mmCIF file of C-alpha atoms and ligand atoms in Angstrom:
data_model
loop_
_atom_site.group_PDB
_atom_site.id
_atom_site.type_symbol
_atom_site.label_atom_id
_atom_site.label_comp_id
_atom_site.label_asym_id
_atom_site.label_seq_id
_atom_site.Cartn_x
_atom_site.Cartn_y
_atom_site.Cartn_z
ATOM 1 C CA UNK A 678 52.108 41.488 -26.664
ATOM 2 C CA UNK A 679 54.390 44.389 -26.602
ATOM 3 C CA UNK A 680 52.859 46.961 -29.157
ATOM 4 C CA UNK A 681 56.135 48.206 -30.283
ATOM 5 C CA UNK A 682 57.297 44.581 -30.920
ATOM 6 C CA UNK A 683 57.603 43.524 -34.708
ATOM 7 C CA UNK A 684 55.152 41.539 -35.871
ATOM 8 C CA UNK A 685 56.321 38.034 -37.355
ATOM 9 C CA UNK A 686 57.874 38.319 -40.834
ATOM 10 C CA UNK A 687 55.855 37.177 -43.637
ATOM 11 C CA UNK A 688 59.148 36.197 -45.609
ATOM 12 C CA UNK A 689 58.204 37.206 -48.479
ATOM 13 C CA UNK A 690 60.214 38.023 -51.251
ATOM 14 C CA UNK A 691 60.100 41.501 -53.093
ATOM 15 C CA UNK A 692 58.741 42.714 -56.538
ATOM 16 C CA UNK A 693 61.051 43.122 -59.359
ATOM 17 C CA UNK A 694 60.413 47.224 -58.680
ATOM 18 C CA UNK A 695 61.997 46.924 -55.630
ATOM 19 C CA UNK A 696 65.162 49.480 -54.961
ATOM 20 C CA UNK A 697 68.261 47.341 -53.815
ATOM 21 C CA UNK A 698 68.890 47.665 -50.042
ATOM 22 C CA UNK A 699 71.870 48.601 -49.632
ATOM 23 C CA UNK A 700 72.724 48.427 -45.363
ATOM 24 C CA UNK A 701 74.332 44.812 -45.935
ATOM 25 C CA UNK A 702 77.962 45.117 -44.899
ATOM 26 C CA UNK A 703 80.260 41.757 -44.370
ATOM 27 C CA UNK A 704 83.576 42.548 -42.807
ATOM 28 C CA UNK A 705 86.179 41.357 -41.645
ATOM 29 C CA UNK A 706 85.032 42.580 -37.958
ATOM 30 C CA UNK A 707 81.722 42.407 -37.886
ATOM 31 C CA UNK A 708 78.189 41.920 -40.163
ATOM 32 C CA UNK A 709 75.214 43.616 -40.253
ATOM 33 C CA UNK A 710 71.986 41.818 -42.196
ATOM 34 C CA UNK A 711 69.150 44.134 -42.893
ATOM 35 C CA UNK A 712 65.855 42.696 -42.063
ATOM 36 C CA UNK A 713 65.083 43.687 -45.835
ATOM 37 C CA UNK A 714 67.596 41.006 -46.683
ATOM 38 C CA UNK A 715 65.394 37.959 -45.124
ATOM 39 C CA UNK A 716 63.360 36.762 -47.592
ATOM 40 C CA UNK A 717 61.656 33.478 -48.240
ATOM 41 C CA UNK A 718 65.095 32.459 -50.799
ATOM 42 C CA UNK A 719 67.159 32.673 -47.605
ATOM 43 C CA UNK A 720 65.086 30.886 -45.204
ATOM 44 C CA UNK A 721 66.200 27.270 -44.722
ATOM 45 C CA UNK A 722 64.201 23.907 -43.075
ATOM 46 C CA UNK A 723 65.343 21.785 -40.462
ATOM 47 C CA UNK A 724 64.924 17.709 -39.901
ATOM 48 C CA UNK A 725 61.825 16.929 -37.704
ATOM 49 C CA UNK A 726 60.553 20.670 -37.757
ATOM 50 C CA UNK A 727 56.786 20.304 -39.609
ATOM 51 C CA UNK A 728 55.129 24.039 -40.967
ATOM 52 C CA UNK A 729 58.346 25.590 -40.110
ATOM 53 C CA UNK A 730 61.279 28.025 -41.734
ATOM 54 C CA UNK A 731 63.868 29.713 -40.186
ATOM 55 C CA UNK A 732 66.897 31.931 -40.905
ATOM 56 C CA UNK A 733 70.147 31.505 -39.992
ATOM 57 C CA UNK A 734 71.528 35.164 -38.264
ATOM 58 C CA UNK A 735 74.798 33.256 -37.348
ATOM 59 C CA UNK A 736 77.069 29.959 -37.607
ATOM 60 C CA UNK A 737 80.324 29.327 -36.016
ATOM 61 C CA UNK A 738 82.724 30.197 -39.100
ATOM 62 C CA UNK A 739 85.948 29.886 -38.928
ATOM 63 C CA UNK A 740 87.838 33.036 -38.280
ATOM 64 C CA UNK A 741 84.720 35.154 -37.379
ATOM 65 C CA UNK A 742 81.840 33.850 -34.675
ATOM 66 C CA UNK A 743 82.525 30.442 -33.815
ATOM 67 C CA UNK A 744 80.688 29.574 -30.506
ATOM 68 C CA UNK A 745 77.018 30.269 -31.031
ATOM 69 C CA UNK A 746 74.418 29.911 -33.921
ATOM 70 C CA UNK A 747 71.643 32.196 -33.935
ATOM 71 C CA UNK A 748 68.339 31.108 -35.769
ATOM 72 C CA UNK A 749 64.919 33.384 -36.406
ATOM 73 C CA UNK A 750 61.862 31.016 -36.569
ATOM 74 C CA UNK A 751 58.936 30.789 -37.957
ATOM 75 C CA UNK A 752 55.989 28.824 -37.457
ATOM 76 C CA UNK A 753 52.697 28.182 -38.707
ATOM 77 C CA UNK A 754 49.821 26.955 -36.969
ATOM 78 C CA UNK A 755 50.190 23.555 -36.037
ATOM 79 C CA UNK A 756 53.775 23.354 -36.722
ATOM 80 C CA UNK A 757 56.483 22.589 -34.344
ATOM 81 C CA UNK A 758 58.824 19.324 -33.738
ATOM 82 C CA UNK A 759 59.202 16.519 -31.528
ATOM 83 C CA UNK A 760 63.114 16.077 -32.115
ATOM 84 C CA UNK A 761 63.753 20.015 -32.187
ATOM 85 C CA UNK A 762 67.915 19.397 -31.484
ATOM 86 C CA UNK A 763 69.384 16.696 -33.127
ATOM 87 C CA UNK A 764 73.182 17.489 -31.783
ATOM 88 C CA UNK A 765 74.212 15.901 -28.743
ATOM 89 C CA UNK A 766 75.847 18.556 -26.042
ATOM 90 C CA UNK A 767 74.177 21.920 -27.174
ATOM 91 C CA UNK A 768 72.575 24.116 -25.076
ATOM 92 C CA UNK A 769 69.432 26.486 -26.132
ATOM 93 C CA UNK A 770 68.026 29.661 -25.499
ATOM 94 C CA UNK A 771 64.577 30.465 -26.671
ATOM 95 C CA UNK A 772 62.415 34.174 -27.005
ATOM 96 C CA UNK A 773 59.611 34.161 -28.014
ATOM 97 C CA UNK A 774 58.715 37.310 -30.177
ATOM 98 C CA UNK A 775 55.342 36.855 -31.747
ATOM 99 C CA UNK A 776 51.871 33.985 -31.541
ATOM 100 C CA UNK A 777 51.990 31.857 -28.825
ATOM 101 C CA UNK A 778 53.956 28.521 -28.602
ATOM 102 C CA UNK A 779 53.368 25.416 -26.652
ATOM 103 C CA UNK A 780 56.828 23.944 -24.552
ATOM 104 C CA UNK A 781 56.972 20.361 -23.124
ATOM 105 C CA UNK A 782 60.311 20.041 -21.226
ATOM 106 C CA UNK A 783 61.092 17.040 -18.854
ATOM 107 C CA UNK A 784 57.505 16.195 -19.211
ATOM 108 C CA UNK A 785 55.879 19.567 -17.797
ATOM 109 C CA UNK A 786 54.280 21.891 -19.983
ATOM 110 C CA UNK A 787 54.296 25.629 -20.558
ATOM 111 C CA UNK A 788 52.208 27.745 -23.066
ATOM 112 C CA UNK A 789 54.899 31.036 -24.207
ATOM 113 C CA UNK A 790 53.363 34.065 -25.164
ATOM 114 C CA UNK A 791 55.730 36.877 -26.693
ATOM 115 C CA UNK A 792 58.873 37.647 -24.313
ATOM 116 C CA UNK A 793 58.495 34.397 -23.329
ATOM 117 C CA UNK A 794 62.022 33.114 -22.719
ATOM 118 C CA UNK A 795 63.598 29.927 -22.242
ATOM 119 C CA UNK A 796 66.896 27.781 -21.615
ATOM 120 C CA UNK A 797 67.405 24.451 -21.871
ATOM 121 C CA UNK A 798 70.537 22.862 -20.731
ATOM 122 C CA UNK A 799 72.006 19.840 -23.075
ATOM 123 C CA UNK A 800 70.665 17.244 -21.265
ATOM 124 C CA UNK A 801 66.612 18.530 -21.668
ATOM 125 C CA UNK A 802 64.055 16.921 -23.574
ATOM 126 C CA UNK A 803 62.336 19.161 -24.844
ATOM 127 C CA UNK A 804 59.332 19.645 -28.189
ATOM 128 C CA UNK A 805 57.965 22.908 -29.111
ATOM 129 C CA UNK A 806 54.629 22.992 -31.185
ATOM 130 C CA UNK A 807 52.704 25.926 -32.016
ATOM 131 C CA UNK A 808 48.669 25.013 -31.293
ATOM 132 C CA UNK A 809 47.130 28.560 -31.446
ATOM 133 C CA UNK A 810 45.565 29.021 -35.265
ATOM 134 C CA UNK A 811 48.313 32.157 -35.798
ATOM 135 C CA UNK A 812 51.747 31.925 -37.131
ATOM 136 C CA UNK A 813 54.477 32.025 -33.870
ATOM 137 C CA UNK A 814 57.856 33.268 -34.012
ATOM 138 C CA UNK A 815 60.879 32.859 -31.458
ATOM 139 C CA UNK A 816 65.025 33.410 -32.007
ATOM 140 C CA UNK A 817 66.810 30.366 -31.214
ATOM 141 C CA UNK A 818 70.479 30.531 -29.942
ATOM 142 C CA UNK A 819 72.539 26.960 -29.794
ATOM 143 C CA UNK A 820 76.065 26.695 -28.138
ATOM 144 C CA UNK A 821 77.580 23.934 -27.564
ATOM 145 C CA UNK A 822 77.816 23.354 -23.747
ATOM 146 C CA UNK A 823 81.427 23.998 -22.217
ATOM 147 C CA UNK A 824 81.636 21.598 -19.594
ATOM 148 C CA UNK A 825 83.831 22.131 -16.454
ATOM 149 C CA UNK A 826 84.485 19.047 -14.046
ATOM 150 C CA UNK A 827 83.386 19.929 -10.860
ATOM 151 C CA UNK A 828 80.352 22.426 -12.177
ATOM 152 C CA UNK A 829 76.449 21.129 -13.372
ATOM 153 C CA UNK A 830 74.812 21.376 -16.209
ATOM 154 C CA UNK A 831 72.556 24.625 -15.467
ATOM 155 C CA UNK A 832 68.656 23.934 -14.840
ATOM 156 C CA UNK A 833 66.130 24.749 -16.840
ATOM 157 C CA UNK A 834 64.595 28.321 -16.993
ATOM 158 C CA UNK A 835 61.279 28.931 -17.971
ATOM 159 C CA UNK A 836 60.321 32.866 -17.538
ATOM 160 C CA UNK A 837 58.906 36.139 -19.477
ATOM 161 C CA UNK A 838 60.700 39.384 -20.381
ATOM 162 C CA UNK A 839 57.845 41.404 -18.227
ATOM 163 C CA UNK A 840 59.230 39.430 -15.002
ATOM 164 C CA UNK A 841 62.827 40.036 -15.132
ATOM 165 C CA UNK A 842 63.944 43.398 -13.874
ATOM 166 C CA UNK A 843 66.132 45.991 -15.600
ATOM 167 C CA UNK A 844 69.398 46.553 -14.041
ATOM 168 C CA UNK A 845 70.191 49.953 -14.468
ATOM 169 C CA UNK A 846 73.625 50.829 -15.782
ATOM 170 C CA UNK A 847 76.001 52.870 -13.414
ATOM 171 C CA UNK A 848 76.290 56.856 -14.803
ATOM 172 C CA UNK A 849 73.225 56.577 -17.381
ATOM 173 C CA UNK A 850 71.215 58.546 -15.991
ATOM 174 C CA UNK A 851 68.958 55.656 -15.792
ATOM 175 C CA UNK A 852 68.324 55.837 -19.391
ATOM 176 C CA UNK A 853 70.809 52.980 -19.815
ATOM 177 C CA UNK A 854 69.718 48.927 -18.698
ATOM 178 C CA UNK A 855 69.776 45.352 -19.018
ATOM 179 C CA UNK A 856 67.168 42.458 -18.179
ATOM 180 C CA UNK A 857 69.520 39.464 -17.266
ATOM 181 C CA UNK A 858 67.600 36.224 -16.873
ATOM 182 C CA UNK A 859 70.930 34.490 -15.371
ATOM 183 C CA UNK A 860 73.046 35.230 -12.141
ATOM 184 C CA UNK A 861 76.421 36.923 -13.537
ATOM 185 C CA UNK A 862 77.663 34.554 -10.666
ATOM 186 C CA UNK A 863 76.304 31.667 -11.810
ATOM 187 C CA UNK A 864 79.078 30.173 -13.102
ATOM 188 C CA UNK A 865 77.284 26.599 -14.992
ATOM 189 C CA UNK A 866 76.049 29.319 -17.332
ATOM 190 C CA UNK A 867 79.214 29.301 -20.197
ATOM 191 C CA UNK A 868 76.468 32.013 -22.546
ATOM 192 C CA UNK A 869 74.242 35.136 -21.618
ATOM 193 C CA UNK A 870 71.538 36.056 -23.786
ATOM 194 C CA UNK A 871 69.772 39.321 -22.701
ATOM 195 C CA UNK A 872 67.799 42.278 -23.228
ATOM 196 C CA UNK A 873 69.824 45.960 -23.221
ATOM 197 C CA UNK A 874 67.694 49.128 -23.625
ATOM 198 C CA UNK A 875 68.573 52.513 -24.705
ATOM 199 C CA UNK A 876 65.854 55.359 -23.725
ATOM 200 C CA UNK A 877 66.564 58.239 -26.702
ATOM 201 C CA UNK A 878 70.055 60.311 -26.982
ATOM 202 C CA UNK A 879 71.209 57.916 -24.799
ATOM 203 C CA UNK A 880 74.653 56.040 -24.996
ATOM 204 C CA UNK A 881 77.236 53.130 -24.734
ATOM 205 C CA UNK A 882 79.602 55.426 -23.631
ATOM 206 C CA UNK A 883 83.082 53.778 -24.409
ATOM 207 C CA UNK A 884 84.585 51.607 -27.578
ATOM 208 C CA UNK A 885 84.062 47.905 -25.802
ATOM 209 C CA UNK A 886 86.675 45.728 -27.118
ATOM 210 C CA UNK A 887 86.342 41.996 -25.469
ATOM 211 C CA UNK A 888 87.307 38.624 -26.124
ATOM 212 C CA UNK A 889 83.391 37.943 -26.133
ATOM 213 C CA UNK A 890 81.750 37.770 -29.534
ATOM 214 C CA UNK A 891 78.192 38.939 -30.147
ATOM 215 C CA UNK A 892 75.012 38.338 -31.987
ATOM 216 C CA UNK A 893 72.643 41.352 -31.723
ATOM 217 C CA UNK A 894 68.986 41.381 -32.888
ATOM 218 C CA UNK A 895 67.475 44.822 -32.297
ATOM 219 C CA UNK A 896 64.047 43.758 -31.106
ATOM 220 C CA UNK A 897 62.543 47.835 -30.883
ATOM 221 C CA UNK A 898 63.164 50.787 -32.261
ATOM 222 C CA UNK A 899 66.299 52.497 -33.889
ATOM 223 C CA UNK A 900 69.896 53.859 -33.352
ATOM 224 C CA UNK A 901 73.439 53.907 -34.410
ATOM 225 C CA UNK A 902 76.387 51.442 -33.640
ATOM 226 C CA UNK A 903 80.183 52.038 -34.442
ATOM 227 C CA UNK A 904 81.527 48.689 -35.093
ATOM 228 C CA UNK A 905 84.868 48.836 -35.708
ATOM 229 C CA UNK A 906 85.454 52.562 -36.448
ATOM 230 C CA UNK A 907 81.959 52.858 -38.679
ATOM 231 C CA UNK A 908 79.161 54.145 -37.896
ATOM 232 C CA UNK A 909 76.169 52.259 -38.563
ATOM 233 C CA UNK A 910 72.229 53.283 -38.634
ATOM 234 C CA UNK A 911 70.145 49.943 -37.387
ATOM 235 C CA UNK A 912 66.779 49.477 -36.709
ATOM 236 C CA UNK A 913 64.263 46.769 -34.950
ATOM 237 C CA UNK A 914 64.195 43.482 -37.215
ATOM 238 C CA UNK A 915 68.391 44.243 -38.189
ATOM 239 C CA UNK A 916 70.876 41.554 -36.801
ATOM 240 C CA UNK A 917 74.489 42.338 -36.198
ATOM 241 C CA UNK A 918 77.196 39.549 -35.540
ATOM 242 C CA UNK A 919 80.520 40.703 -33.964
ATOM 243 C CA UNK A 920 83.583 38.986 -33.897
ATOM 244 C CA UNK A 921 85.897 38.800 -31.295
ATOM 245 C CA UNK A 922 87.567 42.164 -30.322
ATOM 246 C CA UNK A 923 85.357 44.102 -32.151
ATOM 247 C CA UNK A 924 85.257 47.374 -31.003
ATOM 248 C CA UNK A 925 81.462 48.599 -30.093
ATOM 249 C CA UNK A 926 79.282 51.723 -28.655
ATOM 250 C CA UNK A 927 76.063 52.981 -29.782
ATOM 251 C CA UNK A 928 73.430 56.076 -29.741
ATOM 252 C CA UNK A 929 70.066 55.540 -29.367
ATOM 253 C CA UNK A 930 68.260 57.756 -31.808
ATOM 254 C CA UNK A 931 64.140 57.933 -32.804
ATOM 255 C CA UNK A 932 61.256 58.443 -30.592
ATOM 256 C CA UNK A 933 61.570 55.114 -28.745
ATOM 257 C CA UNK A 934 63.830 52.695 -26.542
ATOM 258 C CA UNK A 935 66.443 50.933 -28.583
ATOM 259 C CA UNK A 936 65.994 47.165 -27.343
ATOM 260 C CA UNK A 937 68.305 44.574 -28.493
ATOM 261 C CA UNK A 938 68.730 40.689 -27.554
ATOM 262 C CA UNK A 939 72.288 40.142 -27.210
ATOM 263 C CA UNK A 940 74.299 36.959 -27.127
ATOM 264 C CA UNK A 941 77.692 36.957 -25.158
ATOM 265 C CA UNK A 942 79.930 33.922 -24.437
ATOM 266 C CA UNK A 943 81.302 34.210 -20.864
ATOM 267 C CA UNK A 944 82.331 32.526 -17.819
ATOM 268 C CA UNK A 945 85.379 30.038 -19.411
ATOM 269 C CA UNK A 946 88.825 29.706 -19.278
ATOM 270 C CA UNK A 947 90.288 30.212 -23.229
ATOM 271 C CA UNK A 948 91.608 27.252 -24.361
ATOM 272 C CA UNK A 949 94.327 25.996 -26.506
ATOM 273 C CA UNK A 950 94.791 24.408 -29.761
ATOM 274 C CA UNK A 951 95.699 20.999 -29.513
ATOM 275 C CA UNK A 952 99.302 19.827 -30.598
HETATM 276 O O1 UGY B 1248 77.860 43.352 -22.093
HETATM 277 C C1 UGY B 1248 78.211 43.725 -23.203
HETATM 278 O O2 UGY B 1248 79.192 43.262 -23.782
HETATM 279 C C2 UGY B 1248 77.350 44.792 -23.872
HETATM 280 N N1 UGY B 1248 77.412 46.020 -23.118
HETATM 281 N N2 UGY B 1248 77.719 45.013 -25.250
HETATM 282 C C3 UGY B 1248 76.880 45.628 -26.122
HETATM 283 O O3 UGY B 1248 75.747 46.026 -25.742
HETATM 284 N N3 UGY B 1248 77.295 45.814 -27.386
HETATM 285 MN MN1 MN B 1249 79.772 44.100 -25.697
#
């Protein structure tokens, strides 16, 4: 397990001493939930998951994020489900970021240990139980599939942070880079969900502004995002969700890389609201 890695959250919920935290911000452009902010009031349970909570980073709302759902899970020892997606159509990706899980997908098994990452196309069947005696915990993104005649459903992926390279960014000095578990050219894929690192003092250099909405968990250590024109101080166990357009850069500050997972929808023609 990566050392610098968060441990899974306990969820508990704080004293009546505790000092408000106050780095919630909803906008109109973007949100940022503190990690302070998920407690065991917020967490929710799902049909057909035993020993299990989970929070829910993002939903498709209308008017702000409205292809992906982003979910943090927990679960204890022995937990885990049999029917984990009840919606026909949606796709998954899986990381695993603390314990050690146990995947049956299309009837072969794999045991995930943290970075462990996973997608599973619509059409998988797939269970997920966690038989170590230690609580597990993974992020779950769903998306409903975008299917294009002509193109397959992508195959399953089954793989671990520590064996997918980082591509370093062009002008960064290499202090600047990505782990992509997909092809860019594979077009079945309609989402990405990577890993971008930031070594210290180092940058997104320009105000992105794209069609492409994001969900953003910072997995390690600490910096500062402008969303939208404000500058914003994050740290690892924070989630940001950004709409559409929202203008973006960052600054990685502390003693350590600034690792986030970050969602992305890509790859689709935009379509049209039906008259
Ligand atoms: O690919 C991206 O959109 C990425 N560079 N954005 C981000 O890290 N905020
Ligand atoms: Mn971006």
């Amino acid at each position: 397990m990566n050392p610098k890695r968060l441990p899974v959250r306990k969820g508990e919920v704080p004293p009546q001493s505790t000092l408000l935290d106050s780095r919630a911000i909803v906008t109109e452009a973007y949100t940022v939930i503190p990690k302070g902010s998920m407690t065991d009031i917020v967490s929710s349970r799902l049909p057909f998951w035993e020993d299990t909570l989970l929070w829910v980073l993002a939903s498709p709302i209308a008017g702000f994020c409205s292809t992906f759902s982003h979910y943090m899970v927990e679960v204890e020892a022995g937990g885990g489900s049999s029917n984990p997606e009840t919606e026909e159509g949606v796709q998954s990706v899986l990381l695993v970021t603390a314990g050690t899980l146990t995947l049956t997908v299309n009837g072969n098994t794999h045991g995930l240990t943290c970075g462990g990452y996973v997608y599973l196309p619509p059409s998988a069947e797939w269970t997920l139980f966690n038989s170590s005696n230690d609580q597990a915990g993974f992020h779950w993104f769903r998306k409903p599939y975008h299917y294009v005649k002509g193109l397959e459903e992508p195959p399953v992926i089954v793989t671990n942070e520590s064996d997918a390279d980082d591509i370093v960014m062009p002008n960064s000095n290499d202090g600047w880079s990505t782990k992509r578990f997909v092809d860019p050219a594979d077009l079945r894929h309609d989402m990405h969900v990577n890993i971008v690192s930031f070594e210290p003092g180092c940058v997104l250099p320009f105000l992105e502004t794209h069609v492409m909405e994001h969900g953003l968990y910072v997995l390690e250590g600490k910096g500062i995002y402008n969303l939208n024109q404000d500058w914003v101080e994050v740290e690892a166990g924070d989630y940001m969700w950004l709409r559409a357009y929202c203008p973006q850069a960052c600054y990685a500050g502390g003693d350590g890389t600034f690792k986030y997972l970050l969602y992305k929808d890509v790859n689709r023609h935009m379509t049209f609201p039906k008259s």
